[in-house]
Amino acid sequence: MTESRLQPPPKRIIVLGSTGSIGRNALNVVRHYPGRFEVIGLAAHANAALLARQIDEFNPTHAVLTAPDADIQWASQFPKTHVSTGLEAAENLAALPVDIVLCAMVGAAGLRPIWSAIQAGNDIALANKEPLVMAGPLIMAEARRRKVQVLPVDSEHSAIFQCIHGHKEADVLCIHLTASGGPFYGRATDTLRNVTPAQATRHPTWDMGAKISVDSSTLMNKGLEIIEAMALFDIPEHRIETVIHPQSVVHSLVEFTDGNILAHLGVTDMKFPILFALTYPERVQSPMARLDLTSMPALTFAKPDFEEFPCLYYARKAATRGGTAPAVLNAANEEAVQAFCAGRIPFLGIAEVVRDATQAVSAREATSMEAVMEADREARRAAVEAIAVRTR
Ligand SMILES: NC(=O)c1ccc[n+]([C@@H]2O[C@H](COP(=O)([O-])OP(=O)(O)OC[C@H]3O[C@@H](n4cnc5c(N)ncnc54)[C@H](OP(=O)(O)O)[C@@H]3O)[C@@H](O)[C@H]2O)c1
């Protein structure tokens, strides 16, 4: 039998956030496997130049710039691609009939397109963790109701998914989420007063977008990932441990009741979890560089210190409280990180803004998406106020 007769029909995919770090890596994966994927849709926010190059290469039927005022006159050079603007256009895009939607927008903006993809019955490969932090139980319940698979792309959650697969839920004692510790691990808090956005986004082991890089430097990213894991694996906060592992070789571990621990190891390249999610349940040959066990650094693991990483503490508090508390935490953090990146508050101000906003807004039950969105708006108002106090 020839290779072409063995090849299944191409998987029809949509990439939300195609111009970002995850989106570009996903399109690299697609390039590695000609004939395996068909790109039906692409969405970016404002980067029209890169989106145009992607349209030229992948010929999607649909493309979106979510910035409402984006100029799309250039799109007339691609008559086969319907190009539109605004978040609603991204929601419509995510609902087109496809095999899988890769959700890789950044922040809360991805919530509505994710919801739309699930409601349309599309499986999703989820990198965009913030919506799951905001509304994890609602999203997962809707996915179960629509028989939609939510495949994690975050490297830690992809690792856990692979370790946990095929085991009984009752046999899982706990999950160990690994964290690199970010660029400032081990530094005394006092020395972080004058940290610049450029320093905070220089991650020691992963090459990522600005927001997640700053979140990694405060360890808020690990806090968000705890809440993400609670939703994805239906496990309570107290059964999720975090451990600092600066080498980023072990991507996470699952400990079973009988004392056995399964760990996932790999190189720090997001193309691996993206490939796994896009080809699941198959495993395909990978042309990417592999982990060389004999030239690995010594692996170390340490307990994180809440005093060094207060954002991790606030995230654990929100995770335990549940309801709309994680949405409040997420919104406060998004506003704080944006203000830090714009030079309006210092690095240590991020945790202070999160603390003030989460104290100012009471959590309620997250009974509906509207309740979650209202908590998000309230928390942003509180965070903006906390930021203003620091910039006066
Ligand atoms: N990067 C990683 O290695 C990594 C690993 C695990 C999880 N994640 C998660 O994956 C998501 C994407 O991360 P990233 O590092 O790829 O981010 P990124 O490089 O900043 O890219 C973000 C993407 O989202 C688009 N975008 C920005 N603002 C938007 C808005 N308001 N509405 C709609 N789209 C918007 C951007 O479009 P423009 O380019 O046009 O602005 C871009 O395509 C995040 O939730 C992150 O936590 C990332």
PDB file of C-alpha atoms in Angstrom, residues 11-15 37-42 58-63 81-82 93 96-100:
ATOM      1  CA  LYS A  11      -7.874  17.259   9.901  1.00  0.00           C
ATOM      2  CA  ARG A  12      -9.736  20.528   9.418  1.00  0.00           C
ATOM      3  CA  ILE A  13      -8.397  23.041  11.924  1.00  0.00           C
ATOM      4  CA  ILE A  14      -8.937  26.617  13.041  1.00  0.00           C
ATOM      5  CA  VAL A  15      -6.150  28.507  14.801  1.00  0.00           C
ATOM      6  CA  PHE A  37      -4.061  19.242   8.273  1.00  0.00           C
ATOM      7  CA  GLU A  38      -6.256  21.671   6.378  1.00  0.00           C
ATOM      8  CA  VAL A  39      -6.317  25.184   7.832  1.00  0.00           C
ATOM      9  CA  ILE A  40      -9.898  26.407   7.594  1.00  0.00           C
ATOM     10  CA  GLY A  41      -9.606  29.544   9.701  1.00  0.00           C
ATOM     11  CA  LEU A  42      -7.087  31.895  11.306  1.00  0.00           C
ATOM     12  CA  PHE A  58      -2.344  28.375   4.207  1.00  0.00           C
ATOM     13  CA  ASN A  59      -5.310  29.584   2.092  1.00  0.00           C
ATOM     14  CA  PRO A  60      -7.949  29.428   4.837  1.00  0.00           C
ATOM     15  CA  THR A  61     -11.565  30.014   3.844  1.00  0.00           C
ATOM     16  CA  HIS A  62     -11.972  32.453   6.762  1.00  0.00           C
ATOM     17  CA  ALA A  63      -9.730  34.850   8.696  1.00  0.00           C
ATOM     18  CA  THR A  81     -10.532  34.039   2.046  1.00  0.00           C
ATOM     19  CA  HIS A  82     -13.389  35.789   3.784  1.00  0.00           C
ATOM     20  CA  LEU A  93     -15.198  31.475  13.016  1.00  0.00           C
ATOM     21  CA  LEU A  96     -17.513  26.604  11.662  1.00  0.00           C
ATOM     22  CA  PRO A  97     -17.716  22.827  11.281  1.00  0.00           C
ATOM     23  CA  VAL A  98     -14.127  21.578  11.766  1.00  0.00           C
ATOM     24  CA  ASP A  99     -12.313  18.735  13.525  1.00  0.00           C
ATOM     25  CA  ILE A 100     -10.498  20.869  16.070  1.00  0.00           C
TER      26      ILE A 100
END
